Coordinates of C-alpha atoms in Angstrom, one line a residue:
X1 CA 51.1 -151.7 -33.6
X2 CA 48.9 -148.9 -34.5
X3 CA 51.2 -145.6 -35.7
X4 CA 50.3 -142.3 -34.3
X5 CA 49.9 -139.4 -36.4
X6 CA 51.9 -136.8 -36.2
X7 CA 50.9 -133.2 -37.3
X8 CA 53.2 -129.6 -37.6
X9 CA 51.1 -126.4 -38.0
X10 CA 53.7 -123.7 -39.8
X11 CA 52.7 -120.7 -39.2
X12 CA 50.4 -121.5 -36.6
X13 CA 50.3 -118.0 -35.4
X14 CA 48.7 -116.2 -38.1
X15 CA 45.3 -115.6 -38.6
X16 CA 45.0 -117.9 -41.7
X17 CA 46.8 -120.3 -39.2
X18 CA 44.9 -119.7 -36.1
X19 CA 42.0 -120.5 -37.9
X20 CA 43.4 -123.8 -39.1
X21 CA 43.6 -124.4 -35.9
X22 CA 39.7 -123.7 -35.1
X23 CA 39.0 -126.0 -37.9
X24 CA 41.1 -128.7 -36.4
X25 CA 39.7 -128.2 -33.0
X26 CA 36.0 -128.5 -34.9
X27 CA 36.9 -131.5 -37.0
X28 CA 38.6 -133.6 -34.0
X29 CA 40.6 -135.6 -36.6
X30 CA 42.3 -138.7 -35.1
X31 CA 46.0 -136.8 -35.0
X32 CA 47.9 -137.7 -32.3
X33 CA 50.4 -135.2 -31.5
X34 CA 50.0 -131.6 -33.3
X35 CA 53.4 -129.5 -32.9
X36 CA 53.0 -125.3 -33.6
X37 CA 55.7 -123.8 -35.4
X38 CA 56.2 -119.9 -36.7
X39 CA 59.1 -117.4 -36.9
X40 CA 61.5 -116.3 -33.8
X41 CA 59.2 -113.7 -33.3
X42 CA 56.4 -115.9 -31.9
X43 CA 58.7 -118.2 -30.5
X44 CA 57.4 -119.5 -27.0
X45 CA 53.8 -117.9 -27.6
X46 CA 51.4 -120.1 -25.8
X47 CA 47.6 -120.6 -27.9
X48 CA 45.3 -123.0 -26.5
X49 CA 44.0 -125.8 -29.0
X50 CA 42.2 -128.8 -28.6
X51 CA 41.7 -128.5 -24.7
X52 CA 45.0 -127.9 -24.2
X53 CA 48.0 -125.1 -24.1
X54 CA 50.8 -125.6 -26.7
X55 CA 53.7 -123.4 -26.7
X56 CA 55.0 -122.0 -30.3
X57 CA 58.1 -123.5 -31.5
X58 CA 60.5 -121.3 -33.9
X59 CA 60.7 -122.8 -37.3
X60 CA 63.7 -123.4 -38.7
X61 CA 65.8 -126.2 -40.9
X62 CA 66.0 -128.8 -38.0
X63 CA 62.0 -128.5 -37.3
X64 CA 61.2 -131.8 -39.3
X65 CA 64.0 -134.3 -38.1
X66 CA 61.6 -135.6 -35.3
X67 CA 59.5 -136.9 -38.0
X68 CA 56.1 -135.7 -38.9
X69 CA 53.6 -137.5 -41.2
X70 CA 52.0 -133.9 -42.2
X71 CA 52.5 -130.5 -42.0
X72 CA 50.1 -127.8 -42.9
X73 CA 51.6 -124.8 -43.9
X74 CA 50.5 -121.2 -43.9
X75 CA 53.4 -118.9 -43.6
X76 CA 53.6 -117.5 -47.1
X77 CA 55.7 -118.4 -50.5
X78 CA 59.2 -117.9 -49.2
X79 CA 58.8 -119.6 -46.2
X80 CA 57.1 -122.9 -48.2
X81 CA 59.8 -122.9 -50.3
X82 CA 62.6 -122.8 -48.0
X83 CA 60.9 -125.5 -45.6
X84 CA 58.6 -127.8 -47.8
X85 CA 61.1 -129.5 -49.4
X86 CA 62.7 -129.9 -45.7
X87 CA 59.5 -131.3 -44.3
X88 CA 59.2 -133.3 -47.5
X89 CA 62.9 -135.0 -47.6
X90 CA 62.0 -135.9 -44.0
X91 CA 59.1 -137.9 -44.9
X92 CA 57.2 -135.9 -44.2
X93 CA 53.6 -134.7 -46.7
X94 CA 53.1 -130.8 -46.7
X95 CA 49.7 -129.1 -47.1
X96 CA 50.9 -125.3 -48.5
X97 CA 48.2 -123.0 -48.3
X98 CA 50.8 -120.3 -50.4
X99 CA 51.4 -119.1 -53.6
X100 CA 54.6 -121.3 -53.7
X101 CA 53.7 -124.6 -55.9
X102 CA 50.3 -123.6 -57.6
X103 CA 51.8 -123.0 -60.4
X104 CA 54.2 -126.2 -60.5
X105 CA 53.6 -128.8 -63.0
X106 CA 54.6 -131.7 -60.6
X107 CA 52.8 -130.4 -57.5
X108 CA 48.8 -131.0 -57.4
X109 CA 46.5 -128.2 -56.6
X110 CA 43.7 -129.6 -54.9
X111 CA 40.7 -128.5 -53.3
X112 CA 38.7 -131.6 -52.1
X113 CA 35.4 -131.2 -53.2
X114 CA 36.9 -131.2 -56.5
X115 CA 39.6 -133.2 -57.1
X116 CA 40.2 -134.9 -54.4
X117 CA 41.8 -138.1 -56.1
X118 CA 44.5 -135.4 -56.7
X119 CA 45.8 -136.2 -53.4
X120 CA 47.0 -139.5 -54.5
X121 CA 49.2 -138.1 -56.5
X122 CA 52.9 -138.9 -54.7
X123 CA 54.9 -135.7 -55.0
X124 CA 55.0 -135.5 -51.0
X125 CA 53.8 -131.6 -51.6
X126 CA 50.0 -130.6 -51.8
X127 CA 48.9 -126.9 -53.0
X128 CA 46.1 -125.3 -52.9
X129 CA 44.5 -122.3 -54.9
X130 CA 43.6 -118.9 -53.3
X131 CA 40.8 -118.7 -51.6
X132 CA 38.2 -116.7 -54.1
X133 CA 39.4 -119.6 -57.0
X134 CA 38.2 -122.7 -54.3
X135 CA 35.4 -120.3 -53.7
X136 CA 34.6 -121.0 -57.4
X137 CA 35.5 -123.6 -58.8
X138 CA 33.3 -125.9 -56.2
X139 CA 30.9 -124.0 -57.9
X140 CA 31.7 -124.2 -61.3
X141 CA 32.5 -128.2 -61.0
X142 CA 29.1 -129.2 -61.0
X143 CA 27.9 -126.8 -63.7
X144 CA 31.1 -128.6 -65.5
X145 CA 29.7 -132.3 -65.1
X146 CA 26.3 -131.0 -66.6
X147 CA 27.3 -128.8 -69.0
X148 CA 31.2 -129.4 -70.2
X149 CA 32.2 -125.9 -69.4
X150 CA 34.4 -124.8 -72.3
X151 CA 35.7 -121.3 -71.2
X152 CA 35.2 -118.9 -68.1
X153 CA 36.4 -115.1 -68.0
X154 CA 36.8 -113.7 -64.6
X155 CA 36.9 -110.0 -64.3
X156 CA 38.1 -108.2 -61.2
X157 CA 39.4 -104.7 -62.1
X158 CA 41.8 -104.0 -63.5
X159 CA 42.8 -107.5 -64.2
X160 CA 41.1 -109.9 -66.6
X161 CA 41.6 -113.5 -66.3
X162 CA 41.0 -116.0 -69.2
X163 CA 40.4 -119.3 -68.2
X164 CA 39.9 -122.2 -71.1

């Protein structure tokens, strides 16, 4: 028996989700079933995906009982961590495109054409950094192989950033 892959969008309304969605559509992964979910707001809003109209379902702490094997989520920090752990305790792996778990220790923060072996890790939650750091550090990881990069020192006004 072959098991179908099931996939929830959160936040599937958003721009940063709609264009998940595009993605998707481009990529045609082998997912069976993809399920939208965002806030009571955007309840019942229809989007068309993958040659076909979905209707948005409201997100909310019963979403992940019907068992999904991932969810993508990008509906911000709160959100992530209310329903992450939710998704997660339900078997289910969560994508979380939010500031919610870079910065935890037992979470992996992963962007694929880095560390993609990172995925294996099995916390059942995968982060990812914002976009301008994925923007440079697929950059900065073959310059690293070559060169064993020992410090970087971003500057964008009026922050400075001191990476070693």
């Amino acid at each position: 028996m072959i098991n179908k892959i099931r996939l929830a969008i959160v936040g599937a309304t958003g721009v940063v989700g709609r264009t998940i969605l595009k993605v998707l559509e481009e990529e045609n992964l082998p997912i069976d079933e993809y399920v939208l979910f965002a806030s009571r707001k955007s309840r019942n809003t229809k989007l068309s995906f993958m040659n076909k109209e979905y209707s948005v379902n409201e997100l909310n702490s019963n979403s992940f009982d019907s068992g999904f094997d991932f969810a993508i989520f990008s509906a911000g920090a709160d959100i992530a961590k209310k329903y992450a752990p939710i998704a997660n305790e339900n078997g289910c792996v969560v994508i979380d495109n939010s500031s919610a778990f870079r910065m935890d220790a037992g979470v992996p923060l992963v962007v694929p054409e880095v560390n993609s072996e990172d995925i294996n890790i099995d916390c059942g939650i995968i982060a990812n950094p914002n976009c301008s750091t994925i923007q440079a550090v697929v950059i900065l990881k073959p310059l690293d192989l070559k060169y064993k990069i020992k410090r970087i020192v971003y500057w964008n006004a009026p922050i400075w950033v001191d990476i070693k």
